[in-house]
Structure formats: structure tokens, C-alpha cells
């Protein structure tokens, strides 16, 4: 049995994702496609447009065999931490042979040596980034300059700048670094990103970016995006539109303001949260009186040092109570369970294999998680943090997202403890 793993968000699922699934299966000759998918909050520091169960259903109807949730601590983290958590999760399952990801470069022979060099020179790379930031550069610019300086003897500045300006290339390098770091036997495969760029708002001939699709969905232009969404996935969009989605960042404005305001009132520091520095904390408190919404506040906080995406992620960490692990505990905060969201009934053999070979428990029923993950239960050797504490973060994030759906659309939805697995024949 061969298994290919995909790390995804599907926000929303589109024809490019369908192409990815088909190509991954063809390149790897795999029998099963196993998807690691972000839950209700995604890597750019925002809520997903559609909830995780809708996106799971889309994926399964379009060729995935099983969908496992990436814990929220990783799903809304930096590219490095996001990739590390997802790759580690795939590795611990013990049955994944390949990891297939998209990249603008599309050339593994080019990406692999750079990823290995970045690992070897990680300390020097970070020092150079810090130096360029102190010189007044933004983080992306500082990272690009440091990158070019380290690899200038091997590649031209033009090639290196182009490589690092593309988001999928950056993630590809992080996936490769993570595989090397944990010495995983999983073999990487990459597919060249087709036509539409990550941030492209144009609708091209065959493919459109998720950014463009979200834009049109928020403008209520479902008809115009129909050619770019597989039929099975589009039927879910039609079914759920204005019933349970779209969810937007500003739907969480009030709880975010309350959380920050309560910290200020009680004299509690925000630096306990992941990625929040003392400088950023001071800026957040200073600007809080100008708060009108989540998105406008993020724009107020943006500086050369703090990119908008990082600001969004930091604010989300505050909202979702995602604490910063100590540097010594960083590696021990890796995923310590696999939460199954759904699977194809015809792929039951895949689940049997996971249960047999996985180094971490497979959670198929939320109500059983406490008994399975409590410290008294068998705990993975790498894990020093209580796995159930990490799982509770996922439950909190899901509950906040669901309650926001219910209040926005005046509906009642099934909670995490009652929601069944998404099953497709």
C-alpha cells in the first residue's frame, strides 16, 4: 500500500486543488491520498471562509481518501512552524510514503540543496535577517537580502529574489527543511503551480487563486466562480451560502477587542502569546483606543518590522489563547495526536494502517479524546506538554468559530462533541 500526503487549507477547494490531488496520485503511484488540512483558522492569520467540515466534504468528494486536522497551534503559525507541524504529523502516522506539494519553481533539484543549506546555516541566516531588520528593512526584504547573501556564490541574485518572493516556494523550502530535520523517510514531490499566482485576483482560463475566489464569494458572485470550482464542491457552496458561510476576519472584532482590553485593564502581558514581542505589545496597547475592527486595527499596527500577515497571526494568537512555547519546549510541542475529520468508506484500509503503525493516537470521536490523551494514557516519547491541553485549544477555536457562524447567520449547528465524521461512500 502506497500513501501520498498533502498539506492543505482548501479555502475554498478549487480546480487547482483537484489538479494537485490527481497529479500527486499519478506522480507517486499511490493507492491513497491522505490530506492534512487546517481547521477553522488558517496560516495567513484569518478564519477560514468555510468551516472545516464543509472543506473536508469537498476534499473527499474530489478525490481525497482521508482528512486529518492540523492543530490550530500550527495552522495559524509562521511558514516554518506550520510546515514543521504538518510534516511531523504526517511522519508520526507511520504510513505515508510521499509528500506532494505545489511550488512556483516546480524543480525539486533546485529546492532541495537550498533547503539543506538553510538548515546547516540556520543560525547565520537568522543573524543576517536581524541585522538587515535593524538597518530599517521590512522582514520580507531582510529575509530576501540574507538569503541572497548566503547563496550568492551558487545562484544569481535575480533567481534567489524570485524564489523567495513566491509564497509556495517558501513553504516548499520549509517542508523540505522539516523532512531533513526529523530525518523522515517520506519522499518529497513537487508540482509546478499552474497559471494563477497565490495573490492573483484575476480569473484565468483554467485556474483561479483561492484569494480571487474568496474575493468574489464575499462579493456574492458565486456564478462567476463556478468554472473554477469542481461541481461536487460548488454544490456545497450553493447549499451553505449565507447559511453557515462566508465567515470573515471582522466577524471576530468584538471578542478580540475584549481580550486585549481585559489584559490592559488587569495589567497582564500579551507577550505570553506566540510571536508577541514586548515592542509589539506596547504598540497594541498604545493603539487600542483607535480600535474599530480586527482588520483596521491590524493595518494600524503594521510597520516595516511587522508585516500585515504577521500582525494578523499575532492577533489571532491572542484571540485563540495560543501561548508561546519556551524555546526549549518548541520541539516537544509538535502534534501528539491525529484528529480525523472524515474519510471515504472505500478507504477503510487506510485507517486500519494508521491505527496499526501510527506513533500517535488517532482521534475519531471528540468525546473519547480526554481518556485517550490524558497524561495517564500512553504519551508519545517526544511529548513533554500534555496532549489534551493542546487538543483543548482546537476545541476552543472550533467552538468560537461555530458560535460566530450561528450568531451571524441565525442558525443552529452541531457542536464538536456531536458532529459526526464526514463519510463519503
Tab-separated table of C-alpha atoms in Angstrom:
chain	number	residue	atom	x	y	z
A	1	UNK	CA	0.000	0.000	0.000
A	2	UNK	CA	1.394	3.407	-1.023
A	3	UNK	CA	0.185	6.670	0.511
A	4	UNK	CA	0.808	10.231	-0.640
A	5	UNK	CA	0.315	13.058	1.840
A	6	UNK	CA	-0.894	16.578	1.036
A	7	UNK	CA	-0.743	19.630	3.335
A	8	UNK	CA	-3.658	21.924	2.563
A	9	UNK	CA	-6.170	24.603	3.542
A	10	UNK	CA	-8.797	24.295	0.751
A	11	UNK	CA	-10.093	27.785	1.478
A	12	UNK	CA	-12.099	27.119	-0.686
A	13	UNK	CA	-11.462	23.929	-2.673
A	14	UNK	CA	-10.942	24.728	-6.373
A	15	UNK	CA	-9.795	23.201	-9.678
A	16	UNK	CA	-6.139	23.797	-8.793
A	17	UNK	CA	-6.590	21.601	-5.728
A	18	UNK	CA	-8.274	18.928	-7.851
A	19	UNK	CA	-5.297	19.063	-10.225
A	20	UNK	CA	-2.956	18.701	-7.227
A	21	UNK	CA	-4.732	15.581	-5.973
A	22	UNK	CA	-4.717	13.936	-9.408
A	23	UNK	CA	-1.083	14.815	-10.140
A	24	UNK	CA	0.057	13.714	-6.687
A	25	UNK	CA	-1.556	10.328	-7.154
A	26	UNK	CA	-0.138	9.956	-10.650
A	27	UNK	CA	3.409	11.007	-9.716
A	28	UNK	CA	3.556	8.804	-6.636
A	29	UNK	CA	1.521	5.862	-7.982
A	30	UNK	CA	-0.141	5.936	-4.559
A	31	UNK	CA	-3.187	3.930	-3.612
A	32	UNK	CA	-4.419	6.553	-1.159
A	33	UNK	CA	-4.346	10.341	-0.780
A	34	UNK	CA	-4.098	11.463	2.855
A	35	UNK	CA	-4.784	15.151	3.497
A	36	UNK	CA	-3.549	17.216	6.451
A	37	UNK	CA	-5.860	20.258	6.467
A	38	UNK	CA	-6.011	23.403	8.586
A	39	UNK	CA	-9.101	23.589	10.759
A	40	UNK	CA	-11.227	26.719	11.129
A	41	UNK	CA	-8.298	29.177	11.185
A	42	UNK	CA	-5.610	29.373	8.512
A	43	UNK	CA	-1.952	30.240	8.067
A	44	UNK	CA	-2.352	33.838	6.887
A	45	UNK	CA	-3.857	34.664	10.279
A	46	UNK	CA	-7.547	34.587	9.423
A	47	UNK	CA	-10.641	32.465	9.908
A	48	UNK	CA	-11.343	30.080	7.055
A	49	UNK	CA	-14.125	31.241	4.753
A	50	UNK	CA	-15.914	27.901	5.224
A	51	UNK	CA	-15.741	25.632	8.244
A	52	UNK	CA	-13.528	22.558	8.326
A	53	UNK	CA	-16.357	20.073	7.842
A	54	UNK	CA	-17.531	21.688	4.608
A	55	UNK	CA	-13.979	21.762	3.292
A	56	UNK	CA	-13.456	18.139	4.349
A	57	UNK	CA	-16.567	17.119	2.418
A	58	UNK	CA	-15.300	18.975	-0.658
A	59	UNK	CA	-11.907	17.243	-0.460
A	60	UNK	CA	-13.384	13.755	-0.060
A	61	UNK	CA	-15.846	14.249	-2.910
A	62	UNK	CA	-12.964	15.361	-5.130
A	63	UNK	CA	-10.526	12.509	-4.603
A	64	UNK	CA	-9.027	12.629	-1.096
A	65	UNK	CA	-9.292	9.399	0.898
A	66	UNK	CA	-8.998	10.819	4.420
A	67	UNK	CA	-8.699	14.263	6.006
A	68	UNK	CA	-6.859	14.881	9.283
A	69	UNK	CA	-6.979	18.265	11.020
A	70	UNK	CA	-3.777	20.235	11.545
A	71	UNK	CA	-3.958	21.505	15.151
A	72	UNK	CA	-4.711	25.229	15.410
A	73	UNK	CA	-1.349	25.957	17.086
A	74	UNK	CA	0.262	25.140	13.719
A	75	UNK	CA	-2.492	26.096	11.273
A	76	UNK	CA	-2.200	29.830	12.039
A	77	UNK	CA	1.560	29.897	12.642
A	78	UNK	CA	4.535	31.137	10.621
A	79	UNK	CA	5.519	29.186	7.495
A	80	UNK	CA	8.308	27.387	9.371
A	81	UNK	CA	6.154	26.281	12.312
A	82	UNK	CA	3.161	25.490	10.052
A	83	UNK	CA	5.310	23.263	7.831
A	84	UNK	CA	7.143	21.639	10.729
A	85	UNK	CA	3.899	20.716	12.499
A	86	UNK	CA	2.243	19.335	9.365
A	87	UNK	CA	5.281	17.313	8.252
A	88	UNK	CA	5.796	15.959	11.767
A	89	UNK	CA	2.155	14.871	11.861
A	90	UNK	CA	2.472	13.030	8.541
A	91	UNK	CA	5.700	11.396	9.709
A	92	UNK	CA	4.221	10.168	13.012
A	93	UNK	CA	1.357	8.417	11.216
A	94	UNK	CA	3.905	5.848	10.044
A	95	UNK	CA	2.229	5.023	6.731
A	96	UNK	CA	2.988	7.997	4.442
A	97	UNK	CA	5.428	7.314	1.599
A	98	UNK	CA	5.342	10.661	-0.231
A	99	UNK	CA	4.666	14.330	0.458
A	100	UNK	CA	3.489	16.187	-2.634
A	101	UNK	CA	3.313	19.998	-2.602
A	102	UNK	CA	2.931	22.799	-5.114
A	103	UNK	CA	5.640	25.365	-5.822
A	104	UNK	CA	6.114	28.185	-8.292
A	105	UNK	CA	9.567	26.773	-9.016
A	106	UNK	CA	8.440	23.215	-9.690
A	107	UNK	CA	12.044	21.946	-9.526
A	108	UNK	CA	12.980	19.710	-6.613
A	109	UNK	CA	16.627	19.522	-7.746
A	110	UNK	CA	16.811	23.286	-7.248
A	111	UNK	CA	14.855	23.445	-3.972
A	112	UNK	CA	16.494	20.511	-2.128
A	113	UNK	CA	20.089	21.811	-1.868
A	114	UNK	CA	18.860	25.243	-0.772
A	115	UNK	CA	16.691	23.705	1.943
A	116	UNK	CA	19.618	21.617	3.201
A	117	UNK	CA	21.927	24.641	3.185
A	118	UNK	CA	19.374	26.705	5.102
A	119	UNK	CA	19.306	24.045	7.792
A	120	UNK	CA	23.104	23.994	8.073
A	121	UNK	CA	23.338	27.775	8.155
A	122	UNK	CA	20.161	28.423	10.134
A	123	UNK	CA	21.897	30.400	12.889
A	124	UNK	CA	23.848	32.572	10.438
A	125	UNK	CA	20.719	33.108	8.351
A	126	UNK	CA	18.724	34.374	11.362
A	127	UNK	CA	21.571	36.670	12.437
A	128	UNK	CA	21.714	38.229	8.966
A	129	UNK	CA	17.932	38.743	8.968
A	130	UNK	CA	18.132	40.514	12.331
A	131	UNK	CA	20.976	42.702	11.054
A	132	UNK	CA	19.034	43.805	7.963
A	133	UNK	CA	15.911	44.497	10.052
A	134	UNK	CA	17.976	46.734	12.351
A	135	UNK	CA	19.077	48.611	9.225
A	136	UNK	CA	15.430	49.533	8.593
A	137	UNK	CA	14.330	46.775	6.208
A	138	UNK	CA	10.973	45.009	6.445
A	139	UNK	CA	11.092	41.340	7.445
A	140	UNK	CA	10.479	40.000	3.884
A	141	UNK	CA	13.169	42.326	2.487
A	142	UNK	CA	15.611	41.401	5.263
A	143	UNK	CA	14.967	37.701	4.694
A	144	UNK	CA	15.492	38.097	0.939
A	145	UNK	CA	18.770	40.011	1.432
A	146	UNK	CA	20.067	37.440	3.910
A	147	UNK	CA	19.070	34.642	1.556
A	148	UNK	CA	20.844	36.251	-1.407
A	149	UNK	CA	23.974	36.921	0.639
A	150	UNK	CA	24.280	33.306	1.765
A	151	UNK	CA	23.657	31.739	-1.654
A	152	UNK	CA	25.172	34.404	-3.934
A	153	UNK	CA	28.055	32.112	-4.926
A	154	UNK	CA	25.690	29.335	-6.033
A	155	UNK	CA	22.862	31.260	-7.723
A	156	UNK	CA	22.217	34.669	-9.243
A	157	UNK	CA	20.546	37.363	-7.120
A	158	UNK	CA	17.695	37.521	-9.631
A	159	UNK	CA	16.936	33.807	-9.280
A	160	UNK	CA	17.173	33.896	-5.492
A	161	UNK	CA	14.970	37.009	-5.151
A	162	UNK	CA	12.360	35.447	-7.421
A	163	UNK	CA	12.445	32.214	-5.444
A	164	UNK	CA	11.859	33.889	-2.092
A	165	UNK	CA	9.172	36.276	-3.351
A	166	UNK	CA	6.805	33.369	-4.070
A	167	UNK	CA	4.772	32.025	-1.117
A	168	UNK	CA	4.564	28.433	-2.323
A	169	UNK	CA	8.336	28.288	-2.840
A	170	UNK	CA	8.824	29.492	0.740
A	171	UNK	CA	6.514	26.761	2.055
A	172	UNK	CA	8.211	24.188	-0.184
A	173	UNK	CA	11.595	25.015	1.371
A	174	UNK	CA	10.079	24.715	4.851
A	175	UNK	CA	8.571	21.300	4.033
A	176	UNK	CA	11.946	20.090	2.776
A	177	UNK	CA	13.744	21.513	5.823
A	178	UNK	CA	11.289	19.752	8.138
A	179	UNK	CA	11.736	16.411	6.357
A	180	UNK	CA	15.521	16.713	6.693
A	181	UNK	CA	15.345	17.907	10.290
A	182	UNK	CA	13.418	14.888	11.535
A	183	UNK	CA	15.190	12.543	9.089
A	184	UNK	CA	11.867	11.357	7.720
A	185	UNK	CA	11.792	8.588	5.091
A	186	UNK	CA	8.886	10.403	3.391
A	187	UNK	CA	9.919	11.296	-0.158
A	188	UNK	CA	9.097	14.808	-1.406
A	189	UNK	CA	7.431	15.521	-4.757
A	190	UNK	CA	6.613	18.955	-6.151
A	191	UNK	CA	4.165	20.155	-8.771
A	192	UNK	CA	4.596	23.474	-10.542
A	193	UNK	CA	1.834	25.907	-9.623
A	194	UNK	CA	-0.489	26.396	-12.594
A	195	UNK	CA	-1.309	29.822	-14.100
A	196	UNK	CA	-2.856	31.847	-11.255
A	197	UNK	CA	-0.460	33.297	-8.682
A	198	UNK	CA	-1.139	32.985	-4.959
A	199	UNK	CA	-2.344	36.608	-4.612
A	200	UNK	CA	-3.711	36.938	-8.160
A	201	UNK	CA	-7.231	38.411	-8.218
A	202	UNK	CA	-7.742	37.685	-11.918
A	203	UNK	CA	-9.747	34.696	-13.096
A	204	UNK	CA	-7.546	32.949	-15.699
A	205	UNK	CA	-8.586	30.400	-18.306
A	206	UNK	CA	-8.495	27.201	-16.233
A	207	UNK	CA	-7.390	28.084	-12.721
A	208	UNK	CA	-8.021	30.834	-10.186
A	209	UNK	CA	-6.276	31.533	-6.893
A	210	UNK	CA	-8.120	30.972	-3.627
A	211	UNK	CA	-7.614	34.708	-2.998
A	212	UNK	CA	-9.591	35.577	-6.135
A	213	UNK	CA	-12.319	33.073	-5.309
A	214	UNK	CA	-12.708	34.405	-1.762
A	215	UNK	CA	-12.964	37.933	-3.159
A	216	UNK	CA	-15.834	37.000	-5.469
A	217	UNK	CA	-17.604	34.926	-2.822
A	218	UNK	CA	-17.529	37.869	-0.426
A	219	UNK	CA	-18.991	39.996	-3.243
A	220	UNK	CA	-21.729	37.338	-3.605
A	221	UNK	CA	-20.536	36.474	-7.138
A	222	UNK	CA	-20.947	32.695	-6.946
A	223	UNK	CA	-21.945	32.330	-10.593
A	224	UNK	CA	-18.714	33.847	-11.910
A	225	UNK	CA	-16.524	31.404	-9.974
A	226	UNK	CA	-18.439	28.251	-10.941
A	227	UNK	CA	-15.951	27.273	-13.728
A	228	UNK	CA	-13.114	27.297	-11.174
A	229	UNK	CA	-14.758	25.053	-8.565
A	230	UNK	CA	-15.297	21.299	-9.131
A	231	UNK	CA	-19.001	20.537	-9.478
A	232	UNK	CA	-19.213	18.499	-6.261
A	233	UNK	CA	-17.531	21.281	-4.272
A	234	UNK	CA	-19.643	24.002	-5.872
A	235	UNK	CA	-22.848	22.233	-4.816
A	236	UNK	CA	-21.671	22.571	-1.189
A	237	UNK	CA	-21.013	26.292	-1.707
A	238	UNK	CA	-24.549	26.724	-3.049
A	239	UNK	CA	-26.040	24.673	-0.231
A	240	UNK	CA	-24.284	26.549	2.574
A	241	UNK	CA	-24.015	30.102	1.191
A	242	UNK	CA	-25.447	32.624	3.686
A	243	UNK	CA	-26.460	29.701	5.880
A	244	UNK	CA	-23.103	28.982	7.517
A	245	UNK	CA	-20.593	30.947	5.430
A	246	UNK	CA	-18.823	33.200	4.451
A	247	UNK	CA	-17.014	33.923	7.706
A	248	UNK	CA	-14.686	36.953	7.716
A	249	UNK	CA	-11.929	38.296	9.936
A	250	UNK	CA	-14.032	41.216	11.167
A	251	UNK	CA	-16.643	38.796	12.500
A	252	UNK	CA	-14.183	38.345	15.394
A	253	UNK	CA	-13.604	42.046	16.097
A	254	UNK	CA	-15.523	42.296	19.377
A	255	UNK	CA	-14.009	39.224	21.101
A	256	UNK	CA	-10.537	40.367	20.044
A	257	UNK	CA	-11.086	43.855	21.480
A	258	UNK	CA	-12.442	42.387	24.719
A	259	UNK	CA	-9.458	40.051	25.082
A	260	UNK	CA	-6.873	42.819	24.594
A	261	UNK	CA	-8.820	45.313	26.721
A	262	UNK	CA	-9.064	42.854	29.596
A	263	UNK	CA	-5.294	42.303	29.521
A	264	UNK	CA	-4.689	46.038	29.603
A	265	UNK	CA	-7.176	46.578	32.444
A	266	UNK	CA	-5.701	43.792	34.580
A	267	UNK	CA	-2.074	44.624	33.814
A	268	UNK	CA	-1.452	41.275	32.126
A	269	UNK	CA	1.226	40.963	29.469
A	270	UNK	CA	0.475	39.949	25.887
A	271	UNK	CA	3.970	38.522	25.435
A	272	UNK	CA	2.718	35.200	26.794
A	273	UNK	CA	1.162	34.664	23.373
A	274	UNK	CA	3.002	33.168	20.427
A	275	UNK	CA	5.016	35.686	18.332
A	276	UNK	CA	4.131	38.706	20.517
A	277	UNK	CA	7.241	40.751	21.391
A	278	UNK	CA	7.398	43.470	24.052
A	279	UNK	CA	7.638	46.105	21.282
A	280	UNK	CA	4.524	44.810	19.558
A	281	UNK	CA	2.693	44.575	22.891
A	282	UNK	CA	3.450	48.251	23.575
A	283	UNK	CA	2.176	49.192	20.118
A	284	UNK	CA	-1.036	47.159	20.561
A	285	UNK	CA	-1.836	48.812	23.901
A	286	UNK	CA	-0.939	52.286	22.589
A	287	UNK	CA	-3.221	51.978	19.562
A	288	UNK	CA	-6.099	50.169	21.299
A	289	UNK	CA	-8.178	53.356	21.729
A	290	UNK	CA	-8.310	53.571	17.896
A	291	UNK	CA	-9.743	50.046	17.537
A	292	UNK	CA	-12.754	49.898	15.188
A	293	UNK	CA	-12.370	46.405	13.716
A	294	UNK	CA	-9.967	43.466	13.532
A	295	UNK	CA	-8.732	44.356	10.021
A	296	UNK	CA	-8.434	48.118	10.563
A	297	UNK	CA	-6.555	47.522	13.816
A	298	UNK	CA	-4.108	45.201	12.032
A	299	UNK	CA	-3.437	47.949	9.487
A	300	UNK	CA	-2.799	50.419	12.323
A	301	UNK	CA	-0.221	48.083	13.850
A	302	UNK	CA	1.646	47.324	10.615
A	303	UNK	CA	5.218	48.621	10.403
A	304	UNK	CA	8.339	47.798	8.405
A	305	UNK	CA	9.319	45.383	11.127
A	306	UNK	CA	5.897	43.757	11.450
A	307	UNK	CA	4.264	42.670	8.195
A	308	UNK	CA	0.478	42.661	7.951
A	309	UNK	CA	0.353	38.858	7.807
A	310	UNK	CA	2.417	38.578	10.975
A	311	UNK	CA	0.162	41.115	12.710
A	312	UNK	CA	-2.914	39.094	11.737
A	313	UNK	CA	-1.325	35.925	13.110
A	314	UNK	CA	-0.316	37.631	16.351
A	315	UNK	CA	-3.815	38.995	16.912
A	316	UNK	CA	-5.252	35.567	16.200
A	317	UNK	CA	-2.904	34.028	18.764
A	318	UNK	CA	-4.246	36.484	21.339
A	319	UNK	CA	-7.845	35.744	20.376
A	320	UNK	CA	-7.389	31.959	20.435
A	321	UNK	CA	-5.239	31.941	23.582
A	322	UNK	CA	-2.273	30.321	21.829
A	323	UNK	CA	0.613	30.693	24.242
A	324	UNK	CA	4.248	30.910	23.208
A	325	UNK	CA	6.190	27.731	23.971
A	326	UNK	CA	9.567	28.224	25.604
A	327	UNK	CA	12.499	27.770	23.180
A	328	UNK	CA	13.461	24.560	24.963
A	329	UNK	CA	9.912	23.193	24.631
A	330	UNK	CA	9.389	24.150	20.977
A	331	UNK	CA	10.155	20.712	19.548
A	332	UNK	CA	8.138	18.978	22.257
A	333	UNK	CA	5.056	20.940	21.221
A	334	UNK	CA	4.789	19.007	17.968
A	335	UNK	CA	1.439	17.298	17.130
A	336	UNK	CA	0.797	14.465	19.566
A	337	UNK	CA	-2.492	13.179	18.127
A	338	UNK	CA	-4.223	12.917	14.766
A	339	UNK	CA	-7.793	14.238	14.658
A	340	UNK	CA	-9.741	12.570	11.856
A	341	UNK	CA	-12.336	14.831	10.201
A	342	UNK	CA	-13.592	12.429	7.534
A	343	UNK	CA	-12.781	9.616	5.137
A	344	UNK	CA	-14.056	7.564	2.234
A	345	UNK	CA	-15.694	4.341	3.360
A	346	UNK	CA	-13.928	2.589	0.480
A	347	UNK	CA	-10.604	3.670	2.027
A	348	UNK	CA	-11.133	1.956	5.389
A	349	UNK	CA	-7.841	0.069	4.878
A	350	UNK	CA	-6.011	3.396	5.207
A	351	UNK	CA	-7.446	3.973	8.696
A	352	UNK	CA	-6.597	0.420	9.722
A	353	UNK	CA	-2.994	1.027	8.640
A	354	UNK	CA	-2.795	4.279	10.635
A	355	UNK	CA	-4.123	2.612	13.777
A	356	UNK	CA	-1.552	-0.155	13.347
A	357	UNK	CA	1.540	1.915	12.542
A	358	UNK	CA	0.985	5.384	13.999
A	359	UNK	CA	3.181	6.639	16.860
A	360	UNK	CA	0.386	8.963	17.987
A	361	UNK	CA	-3.274	8.208	18.774
A	362	UNK	CA	-5.966	8.676	16.117
A	363	UNK	CA	-8.948	10.635	17.465
A	364	UNK	CA	-12.157	9.675	15.656
A	365	UNK	CA	-14.607	10.787	18.347
A	366	UNK	CA	-14.180	14.026	20.314
A	367	UNK	CA	-15.798	12.606	23.449
A	368	UNK	CA	-13.051	9.945	23.639
A	369	UNK	CA	-10.164	12.417	23.369
A	370	UNK	CA	-9.820	13.123	27.089
A	371	UNK	CA	-9.434	9.480	28.007
A	372	UNK	CA	-7.012	8.879	25.138
A	373	UNK	CA	-4.865	11.982	25.645
A	374	UNK	CA	-4.681	12.401	29.417
A	375	UNK	CA	-1.149	12.001	30.848
A	376	UNK	CA	-2.195	8.707	32.402
A	377	UNK	CA	-2.678	7.323	28.919
A	378	UNK	CA	0.256	6.302	26.715
A	379	UNK	CA	2.058	9.523	25.816
A	380	UNK	CA	4.440	9.843	22.842
A	381	UNK	CA	8.074	9.863	23.979
A	382	UNK	CA	8.779	13.208	22.303
A	383	UNK	CA	5.909	14.983	24.037
A	384	UNK	CA	6.532	16.953	27.249
A	385	UNK	CA	3.336	19.025	27.033
A	386	UNK	CA	0.007	17.465	27.991
A	387	UNK	CA	-1.552	16.445	24.629
A	388	UNK	CA	-5.066	17.053	25.944
A	389	UNK	CA	-4.167	20.686	26.663
A	390	UNK	CA	-3.214	21.120	23.004
A	391	UNK	CA	-6.408	19.365	21.918
A	392	UNK	CA	-8.455	21.750	24.063
A	393	UNK	CA	-7.028	24.633	22.029
A	394	UNK	CA	-8.551	23.040	18.932
A	395	UNK	CA	-11.908	22.664	20.677
A	396	UNK	CA	-11.866	26.282	21.848
A	397	UNK	CA	-11.054	27.570	18.340
A	398	UNK	CA	-13.748	25.395	16.766
A	399	UNK	CA	-16.354	26.458	19.326
A	400	UNK	CA	-15.576	30.161	18.820
A	401	UNK	CA	-15.810	29.747	15.049
A	402	UNK	CA	-19.080	27.798	15.262
A	403	UNK	CA	-20.699	30.279	17.640
A	404	UNK	CA	-19.706	33.080	15.247
A	405	UNK	CA	-21.420	31.189	12.415
A	406	UNK	CA	-24.574	30.747	14.471
A	407	UNK	CA	-24.774	34.389	15.555
A	408	UNK	CA	-24.004	35.729	12.072
A	409	UNK	CA	-26.455	33.541	10.161
A	410	UNK	CA	-29.059	32.990	12.905
A	411	UNK	CA	-28.773	29.233	12.681
A	412	UNK	CA	-28.008	26.268	14.917
A	413	UNK	CA	-25.100	23.989	14.098
A	414	UNK	CA	-23.763	20.732	15.522
A	415	UNK	CA	-21.002	21.217	18.104
A	416	UNK	CA	-17.636	19.441	18.168
A	417	UNK	CA	-18.818	16.716	20.548
A	418	UNK	CA	-21.843	15.819	18.452
A	419	UNK	CA	-20.556	16.380	14.933
A	420	UNK	CA	-20.060	13.065	13.140
A	421	UNK	CA	-17.143	12.226	10.895
A	422	UNK	CA	-17.678	13.262	7.290
A	423	UNK	CA	-18.228	9.956	5.481
A	424	UNK	CA	-18.255	9.533	1.718
A	425	UNK	CA	-19.031	6.147	0.064
